[in-house]
CSV table of C-alpha atoms in Angstrom, one decimal:
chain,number,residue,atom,x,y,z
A,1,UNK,CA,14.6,22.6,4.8
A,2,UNK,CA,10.9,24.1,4.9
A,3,UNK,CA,10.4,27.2,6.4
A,4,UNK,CA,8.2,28.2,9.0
A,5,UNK,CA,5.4,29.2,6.9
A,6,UNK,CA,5.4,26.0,5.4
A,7,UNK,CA,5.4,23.9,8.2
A,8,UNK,CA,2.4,26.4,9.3
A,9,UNK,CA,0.6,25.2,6.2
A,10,UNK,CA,0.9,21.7,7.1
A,11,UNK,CA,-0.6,21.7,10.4
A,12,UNK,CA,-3.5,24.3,9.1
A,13,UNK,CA,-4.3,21.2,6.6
A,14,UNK,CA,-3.7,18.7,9.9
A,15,UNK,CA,-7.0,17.0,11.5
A,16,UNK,CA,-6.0,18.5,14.6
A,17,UNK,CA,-6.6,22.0,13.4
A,18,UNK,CA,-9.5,21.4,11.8
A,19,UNK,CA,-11.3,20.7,15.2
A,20,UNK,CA,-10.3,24.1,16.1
A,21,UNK,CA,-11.4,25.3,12.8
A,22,UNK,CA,-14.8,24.0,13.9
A,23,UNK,CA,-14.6,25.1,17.9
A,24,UNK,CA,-13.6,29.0,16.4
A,25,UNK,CA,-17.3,28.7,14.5
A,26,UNK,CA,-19.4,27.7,17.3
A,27,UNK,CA,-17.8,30.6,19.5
A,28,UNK,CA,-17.7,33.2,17.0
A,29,UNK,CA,-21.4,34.0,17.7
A,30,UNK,CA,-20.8,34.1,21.1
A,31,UNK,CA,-18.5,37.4,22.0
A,32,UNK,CA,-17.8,36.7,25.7
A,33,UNK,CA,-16.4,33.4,25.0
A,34,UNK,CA,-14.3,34.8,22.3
A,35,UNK,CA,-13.3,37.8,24.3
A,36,UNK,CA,-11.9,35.1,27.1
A,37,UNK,CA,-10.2,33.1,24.8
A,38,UNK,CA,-8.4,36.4,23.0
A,39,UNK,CA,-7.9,37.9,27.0
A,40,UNK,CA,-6.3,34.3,27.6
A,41,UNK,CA,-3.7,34.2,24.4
A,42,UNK,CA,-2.7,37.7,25.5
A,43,UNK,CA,-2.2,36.3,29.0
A,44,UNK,CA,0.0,33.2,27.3
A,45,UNK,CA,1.5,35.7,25.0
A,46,UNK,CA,3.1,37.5,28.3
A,47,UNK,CA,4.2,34.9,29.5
A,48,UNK,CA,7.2,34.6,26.7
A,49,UNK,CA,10.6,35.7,28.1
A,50,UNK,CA,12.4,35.9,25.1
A,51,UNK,CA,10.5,39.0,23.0
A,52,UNK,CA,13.7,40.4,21.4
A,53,UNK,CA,14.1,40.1,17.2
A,54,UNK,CA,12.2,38.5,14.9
A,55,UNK,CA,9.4,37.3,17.4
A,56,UNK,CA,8.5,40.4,18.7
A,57,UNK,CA,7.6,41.2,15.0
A,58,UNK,CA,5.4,38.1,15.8
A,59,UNK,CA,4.4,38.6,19.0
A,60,UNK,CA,2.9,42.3,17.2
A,61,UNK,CA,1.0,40.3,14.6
A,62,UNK,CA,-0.6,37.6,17.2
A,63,UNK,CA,-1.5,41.0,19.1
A,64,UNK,CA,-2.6,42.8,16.1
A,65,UNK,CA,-4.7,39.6,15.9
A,66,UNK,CA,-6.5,39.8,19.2
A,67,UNK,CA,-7.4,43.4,18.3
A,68,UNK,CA,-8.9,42.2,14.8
A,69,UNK,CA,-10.6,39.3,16.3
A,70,UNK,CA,-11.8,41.4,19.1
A,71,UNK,CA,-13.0,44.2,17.0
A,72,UNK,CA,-15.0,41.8,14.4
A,73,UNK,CA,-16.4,40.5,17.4
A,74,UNK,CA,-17.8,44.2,18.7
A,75,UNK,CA,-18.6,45.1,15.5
A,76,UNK,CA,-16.1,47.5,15.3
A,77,UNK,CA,-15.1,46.2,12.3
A,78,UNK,CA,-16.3,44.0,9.1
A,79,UNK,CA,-14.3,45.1,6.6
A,80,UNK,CA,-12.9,41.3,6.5
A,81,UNK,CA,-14.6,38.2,5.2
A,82,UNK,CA,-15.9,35.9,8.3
A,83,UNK,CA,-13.9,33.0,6.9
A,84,UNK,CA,-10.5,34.8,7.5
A,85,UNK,CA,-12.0,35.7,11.2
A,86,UNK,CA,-12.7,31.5,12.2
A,87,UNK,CA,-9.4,30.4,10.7
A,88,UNK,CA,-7.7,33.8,12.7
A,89,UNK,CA,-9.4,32.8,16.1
A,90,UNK,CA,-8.9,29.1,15.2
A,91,UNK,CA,-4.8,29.9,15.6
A,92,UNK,CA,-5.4,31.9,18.7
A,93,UNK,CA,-7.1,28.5,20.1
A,94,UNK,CA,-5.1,26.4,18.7
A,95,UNK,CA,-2.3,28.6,20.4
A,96,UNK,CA,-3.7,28.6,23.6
A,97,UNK,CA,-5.0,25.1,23.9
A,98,UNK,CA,-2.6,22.2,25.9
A,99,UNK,CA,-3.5,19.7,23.3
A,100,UNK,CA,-1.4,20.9,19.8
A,101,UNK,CA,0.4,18.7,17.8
A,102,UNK,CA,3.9,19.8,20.3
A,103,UNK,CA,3.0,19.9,23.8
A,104,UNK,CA,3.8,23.0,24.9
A,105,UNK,CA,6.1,22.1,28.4
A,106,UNK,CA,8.5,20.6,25.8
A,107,UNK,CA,11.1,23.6,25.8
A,108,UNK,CA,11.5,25.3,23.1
A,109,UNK,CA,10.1,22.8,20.2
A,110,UNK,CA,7.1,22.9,22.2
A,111,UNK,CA,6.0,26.5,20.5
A,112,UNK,CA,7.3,25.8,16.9
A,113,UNK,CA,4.2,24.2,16.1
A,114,UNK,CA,2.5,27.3,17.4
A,115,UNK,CA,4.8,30.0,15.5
A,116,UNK,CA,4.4,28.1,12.7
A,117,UNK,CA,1.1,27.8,12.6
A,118,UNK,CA,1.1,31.5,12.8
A,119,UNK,CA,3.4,32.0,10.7
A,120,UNK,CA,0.9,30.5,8.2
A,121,UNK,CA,-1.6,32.5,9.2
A,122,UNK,CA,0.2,36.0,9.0
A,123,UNK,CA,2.2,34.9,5.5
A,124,UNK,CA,-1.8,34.2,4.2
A,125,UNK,CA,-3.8,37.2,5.8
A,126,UNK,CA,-1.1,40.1,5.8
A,127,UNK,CA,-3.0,42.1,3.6
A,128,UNK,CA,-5.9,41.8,6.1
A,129,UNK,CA,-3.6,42.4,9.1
A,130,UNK,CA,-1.8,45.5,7.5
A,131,UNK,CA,-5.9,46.7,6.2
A,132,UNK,CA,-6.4,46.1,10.0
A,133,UNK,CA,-4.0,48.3,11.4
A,134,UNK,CA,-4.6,51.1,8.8
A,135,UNK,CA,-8.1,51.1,10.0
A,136,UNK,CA,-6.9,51.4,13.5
A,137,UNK,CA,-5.3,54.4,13.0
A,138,UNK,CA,-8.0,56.5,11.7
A,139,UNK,CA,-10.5,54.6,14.1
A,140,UNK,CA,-9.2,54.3,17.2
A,141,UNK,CA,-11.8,56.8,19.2
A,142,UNK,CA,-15.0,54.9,17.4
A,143,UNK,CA,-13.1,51.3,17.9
A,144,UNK,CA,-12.8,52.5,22.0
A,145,UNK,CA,-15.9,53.4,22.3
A,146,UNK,CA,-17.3,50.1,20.6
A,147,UNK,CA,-15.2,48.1,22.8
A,148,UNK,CA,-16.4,49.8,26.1
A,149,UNK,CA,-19.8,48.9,25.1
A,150,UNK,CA,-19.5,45.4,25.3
A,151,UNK,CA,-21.1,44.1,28.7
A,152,UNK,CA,-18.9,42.8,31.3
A,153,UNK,CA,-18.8,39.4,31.8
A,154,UNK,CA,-20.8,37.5,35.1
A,155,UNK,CA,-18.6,34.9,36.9
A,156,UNK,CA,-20.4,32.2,35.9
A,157,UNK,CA,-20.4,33.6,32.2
A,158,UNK,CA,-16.7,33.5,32.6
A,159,UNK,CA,-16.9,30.1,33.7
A,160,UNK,CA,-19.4,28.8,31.0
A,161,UNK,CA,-16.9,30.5,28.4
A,162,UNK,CA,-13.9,28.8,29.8
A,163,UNK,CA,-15.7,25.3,29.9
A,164,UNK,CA,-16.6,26.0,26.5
A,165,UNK,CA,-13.3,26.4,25.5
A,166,UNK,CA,-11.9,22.7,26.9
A,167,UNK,CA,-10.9,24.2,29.6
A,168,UNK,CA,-11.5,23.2,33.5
């Protein structure tokens, strides 16, 4: 039987992913899209009810994640190639999109594809992750204040960065 990781692997070489491969590049230039789209997977991420054992040690990395994604995106940090970035916020989209290879109303096998499709993604980039969290630690005040000087998002900003996302 193939483990988690594995069966991550397969659906990161899938078609399907590769579209959000391409959607993750088009948005990471634009910051407020990406900032709705991370604000959104922490939103889904809540909504788990089971957070006990081995996937709150996941639920951690898809946050740590967020905060990577989120800080590349400030500029906060770049001490991580732009290639690892696309294929981190490709999961996140891939994770928060409707359209996966599982639907996700399916109970239960519904969000394998999406744990293992992070799975993947952690099992590949934990140096980065681990780098990541280092780097928060002995950044947090100047990651803060980088974050707080992002501009807040118009409604119809929001709404432009939710339509861009496939969203209605």
């Amino acid at each position: 039987m193939s483990t988690l990781a594995e069966k991550g692997v397969k659906i990161a070489k899938n078609a399907v992913f590769s579209l959000f491969l391409k959607r993750a590049t088009g948005l990471l230039g634009k910051p407020i899209a990406v900032v709705v789209a991370l604000r959104e997977v922490a939103a889904k991420l809540d909504d788990v009810n089971s957070k006990k054992g081995p996937f709150q040690q996941t639920i951690d990395m898809v946050r740590t994640l967020i905060r990577l994604v989120n800080a590349y995106v400030t500029g906060a940090y770049r001490r991580i190639e732009p290639s690892t970035i696309i294929s981190g916020l490709a999961v996140l989209l891939y994770v928060l999109s409707p359209i996966d290879l599982v639907p996700d109303f399916i109970p239960v096998v519904g969000l394998l594809d999406d744990l293992a499709l992070i799975s993947w993604f952690i099992s590949k980039f934990r140096d980065e992750l681990v780098s990541f969290q280092e780097w928060e630690r002995t950044h947090a005040a100047e990651a803060t204040a980088i974050a707080a000087s992002v501009p807040a998002a118009t409604d119809v900003t929001l709404t432009n960065a939710v339509t861009e996302l496939g969203h209605s």
